[in-house]
PDB file of C-alpha atoms in Angstrom:
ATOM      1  CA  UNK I   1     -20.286  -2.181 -27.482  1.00 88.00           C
ATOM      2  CA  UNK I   2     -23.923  -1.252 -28.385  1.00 90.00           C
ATOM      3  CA  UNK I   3     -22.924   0.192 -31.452  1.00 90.00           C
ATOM      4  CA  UNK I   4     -20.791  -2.779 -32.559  1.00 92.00           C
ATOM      5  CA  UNK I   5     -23.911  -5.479 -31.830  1.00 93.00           C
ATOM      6  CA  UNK I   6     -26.380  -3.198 -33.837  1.00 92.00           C
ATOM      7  CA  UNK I   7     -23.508  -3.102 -36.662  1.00 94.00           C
ATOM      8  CA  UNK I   8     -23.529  -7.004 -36.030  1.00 94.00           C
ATOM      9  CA  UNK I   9     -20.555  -7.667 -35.563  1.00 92.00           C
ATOM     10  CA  UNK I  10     -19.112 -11.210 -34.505  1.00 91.00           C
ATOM     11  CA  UNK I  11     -17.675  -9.456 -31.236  1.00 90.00           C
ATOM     12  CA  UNK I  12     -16.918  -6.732 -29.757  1.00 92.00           C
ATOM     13  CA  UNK I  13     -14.727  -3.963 -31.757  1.00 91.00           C
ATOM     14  CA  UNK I  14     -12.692  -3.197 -27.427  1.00 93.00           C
ATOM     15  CA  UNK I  15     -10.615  -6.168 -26.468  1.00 93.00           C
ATOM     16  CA  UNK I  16      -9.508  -4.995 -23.021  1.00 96.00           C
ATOM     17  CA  UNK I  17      -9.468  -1.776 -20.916  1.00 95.00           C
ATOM     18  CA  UNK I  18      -6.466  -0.274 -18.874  1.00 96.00           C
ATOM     19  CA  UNK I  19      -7.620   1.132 -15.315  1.00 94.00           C
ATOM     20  CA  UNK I  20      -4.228   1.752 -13.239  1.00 92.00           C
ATOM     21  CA  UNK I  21      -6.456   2.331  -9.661  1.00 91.00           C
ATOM     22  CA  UNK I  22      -7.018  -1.267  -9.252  1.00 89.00           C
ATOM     23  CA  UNK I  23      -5.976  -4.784  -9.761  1.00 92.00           C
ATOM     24  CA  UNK I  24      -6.422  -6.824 -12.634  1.00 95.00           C
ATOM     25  CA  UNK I  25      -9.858  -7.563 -13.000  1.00 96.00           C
ATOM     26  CA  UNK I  26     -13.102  -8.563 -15.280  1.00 97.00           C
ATOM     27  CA  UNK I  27     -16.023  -6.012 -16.323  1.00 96.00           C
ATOM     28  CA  UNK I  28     -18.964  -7.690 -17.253  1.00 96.00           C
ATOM     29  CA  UNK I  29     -21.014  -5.270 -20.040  1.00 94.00           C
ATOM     30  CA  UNK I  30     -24.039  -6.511 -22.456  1.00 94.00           C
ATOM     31  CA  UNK I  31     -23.752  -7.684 -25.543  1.00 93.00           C
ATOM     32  CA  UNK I  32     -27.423  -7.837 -27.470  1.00 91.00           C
ATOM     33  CA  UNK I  33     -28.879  -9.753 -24.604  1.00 91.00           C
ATOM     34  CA  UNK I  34     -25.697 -11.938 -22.822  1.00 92.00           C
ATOM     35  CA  UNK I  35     -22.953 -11.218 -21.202  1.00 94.00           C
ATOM     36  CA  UNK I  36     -19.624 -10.937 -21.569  1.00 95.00           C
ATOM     37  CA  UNK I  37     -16.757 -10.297 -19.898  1.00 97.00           C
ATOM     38  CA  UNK I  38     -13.836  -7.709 -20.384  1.00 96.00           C
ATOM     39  CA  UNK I  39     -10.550  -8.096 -19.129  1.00 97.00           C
ATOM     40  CA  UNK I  40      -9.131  -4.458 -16.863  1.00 97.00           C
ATOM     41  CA  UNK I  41      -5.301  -4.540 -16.838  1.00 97.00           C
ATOM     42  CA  UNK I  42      -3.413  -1.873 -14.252  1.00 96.00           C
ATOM     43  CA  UNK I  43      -0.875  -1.051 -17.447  1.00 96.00           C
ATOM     44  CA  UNK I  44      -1.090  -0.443 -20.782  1.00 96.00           C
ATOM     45  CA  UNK I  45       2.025  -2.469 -21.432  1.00 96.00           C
ATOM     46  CA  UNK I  46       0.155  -5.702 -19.751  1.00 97.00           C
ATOM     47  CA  UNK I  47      -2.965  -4.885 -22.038  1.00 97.00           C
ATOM     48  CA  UNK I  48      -0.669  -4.894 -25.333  1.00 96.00           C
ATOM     49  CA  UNK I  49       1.176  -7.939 -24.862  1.00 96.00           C
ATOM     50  CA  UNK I  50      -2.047 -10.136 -24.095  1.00 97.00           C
ATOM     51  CA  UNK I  51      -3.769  -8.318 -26.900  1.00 96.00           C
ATOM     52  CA  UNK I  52      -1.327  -7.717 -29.679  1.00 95.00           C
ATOM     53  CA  UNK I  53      -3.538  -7.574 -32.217  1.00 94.00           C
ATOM     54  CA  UNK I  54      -4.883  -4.389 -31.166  1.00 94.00           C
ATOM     55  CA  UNK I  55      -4.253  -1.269 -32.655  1.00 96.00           C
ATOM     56  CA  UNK I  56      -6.193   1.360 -31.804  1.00 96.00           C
ATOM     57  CA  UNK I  57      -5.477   2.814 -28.297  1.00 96.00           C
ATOM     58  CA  UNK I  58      -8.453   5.311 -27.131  1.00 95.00           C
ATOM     59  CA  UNK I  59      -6.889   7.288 -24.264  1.00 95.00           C
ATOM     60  CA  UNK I  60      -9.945   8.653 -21.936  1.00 92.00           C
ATOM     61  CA  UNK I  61      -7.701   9.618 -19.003  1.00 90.00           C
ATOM     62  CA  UNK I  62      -7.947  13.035 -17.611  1.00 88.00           C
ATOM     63  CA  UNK I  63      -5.950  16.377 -18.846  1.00 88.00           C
ATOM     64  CA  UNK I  64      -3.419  15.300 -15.665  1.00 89.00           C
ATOM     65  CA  UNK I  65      -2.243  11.805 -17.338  1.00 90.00           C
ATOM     66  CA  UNK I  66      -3.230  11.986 -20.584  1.00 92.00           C
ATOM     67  CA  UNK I  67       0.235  13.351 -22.167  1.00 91.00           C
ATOM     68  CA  UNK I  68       2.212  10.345 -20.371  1.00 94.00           C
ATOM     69  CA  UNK I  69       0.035   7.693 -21.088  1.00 94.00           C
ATOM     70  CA  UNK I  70      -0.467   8.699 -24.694  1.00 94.00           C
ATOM     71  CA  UNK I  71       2.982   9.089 -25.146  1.00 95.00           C
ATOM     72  CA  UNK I  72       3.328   5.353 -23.957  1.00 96.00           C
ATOM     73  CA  UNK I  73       1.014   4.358 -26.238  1.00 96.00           C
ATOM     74  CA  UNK I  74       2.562   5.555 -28.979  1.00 96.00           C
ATOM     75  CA  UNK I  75       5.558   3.571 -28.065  1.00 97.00           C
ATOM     76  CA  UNK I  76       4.527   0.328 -28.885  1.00 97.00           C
ATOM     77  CA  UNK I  77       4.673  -0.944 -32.538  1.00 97.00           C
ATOM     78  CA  UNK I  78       0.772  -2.392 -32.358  1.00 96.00           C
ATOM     79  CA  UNK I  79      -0.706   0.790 -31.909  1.00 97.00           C
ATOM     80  CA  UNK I  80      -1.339   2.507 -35.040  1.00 97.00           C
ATOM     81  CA  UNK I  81      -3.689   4.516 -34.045  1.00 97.00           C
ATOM     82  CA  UNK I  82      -4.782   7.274 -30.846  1.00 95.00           C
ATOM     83  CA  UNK I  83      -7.787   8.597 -29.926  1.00 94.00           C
ATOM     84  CA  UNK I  84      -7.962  11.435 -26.847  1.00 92.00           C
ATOM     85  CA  UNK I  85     -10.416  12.393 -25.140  1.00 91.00           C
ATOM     86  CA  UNK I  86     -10.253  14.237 -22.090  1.00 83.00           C
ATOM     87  CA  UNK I  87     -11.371  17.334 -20.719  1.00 82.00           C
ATOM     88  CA  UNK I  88      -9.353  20.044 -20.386  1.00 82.00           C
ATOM     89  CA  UNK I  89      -6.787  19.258 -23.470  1.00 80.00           C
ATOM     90  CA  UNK I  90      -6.489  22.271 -26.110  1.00 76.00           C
ATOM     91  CA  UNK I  91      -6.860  21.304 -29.477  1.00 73.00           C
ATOM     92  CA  UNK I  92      -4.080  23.577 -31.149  1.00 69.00           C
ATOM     93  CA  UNK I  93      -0.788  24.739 -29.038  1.00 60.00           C
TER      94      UNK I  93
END
């Protein structure tokens, strides 16, 4: 979010987060000086259909989950595009 209010943008480039360990919620970060608020939703399928316009899925969940939850990713027709990174996930198999 820094780097998107030094690139001054309107708003933020993240619509929403995905955090399974906890009800839906609201994260309040920075942006320049205010604050805003970002919506947490518990699955990724919840977080797609109130943001459809998203496309670009950045997976940060450990080397334990981050297979399955890529893989769901991937399933929906918005996402066009994956980022991993986790620890612990070879590069080449």
């Amino acid at each position: 979010l820094d780097f998107d209010f030094m690139c001054k943008r309107r708003k933020p480039s993240v619509e929403a987060m995905v955090f399974p360990f906890s009800g839906n919620h609201y994260v309040k970060f920075y942006w320049g000086t205010e604050e805003i608020l970002m919506p947490v939703y518990t699955t990724t399928k919840e977080a797609v259909e109130k943001h459809p316009d998203a496309s670009v899925f950045v997976n940060f969940a450990s080397f334990r989950s981050v297979y399955e939850t890529s893989i769901e990713a991937m399933a929906y027709p918005s996402i066009k595009t994956l980022g991993i990174i986790a620890e612990g996930v070879p590069k080449h198999q």
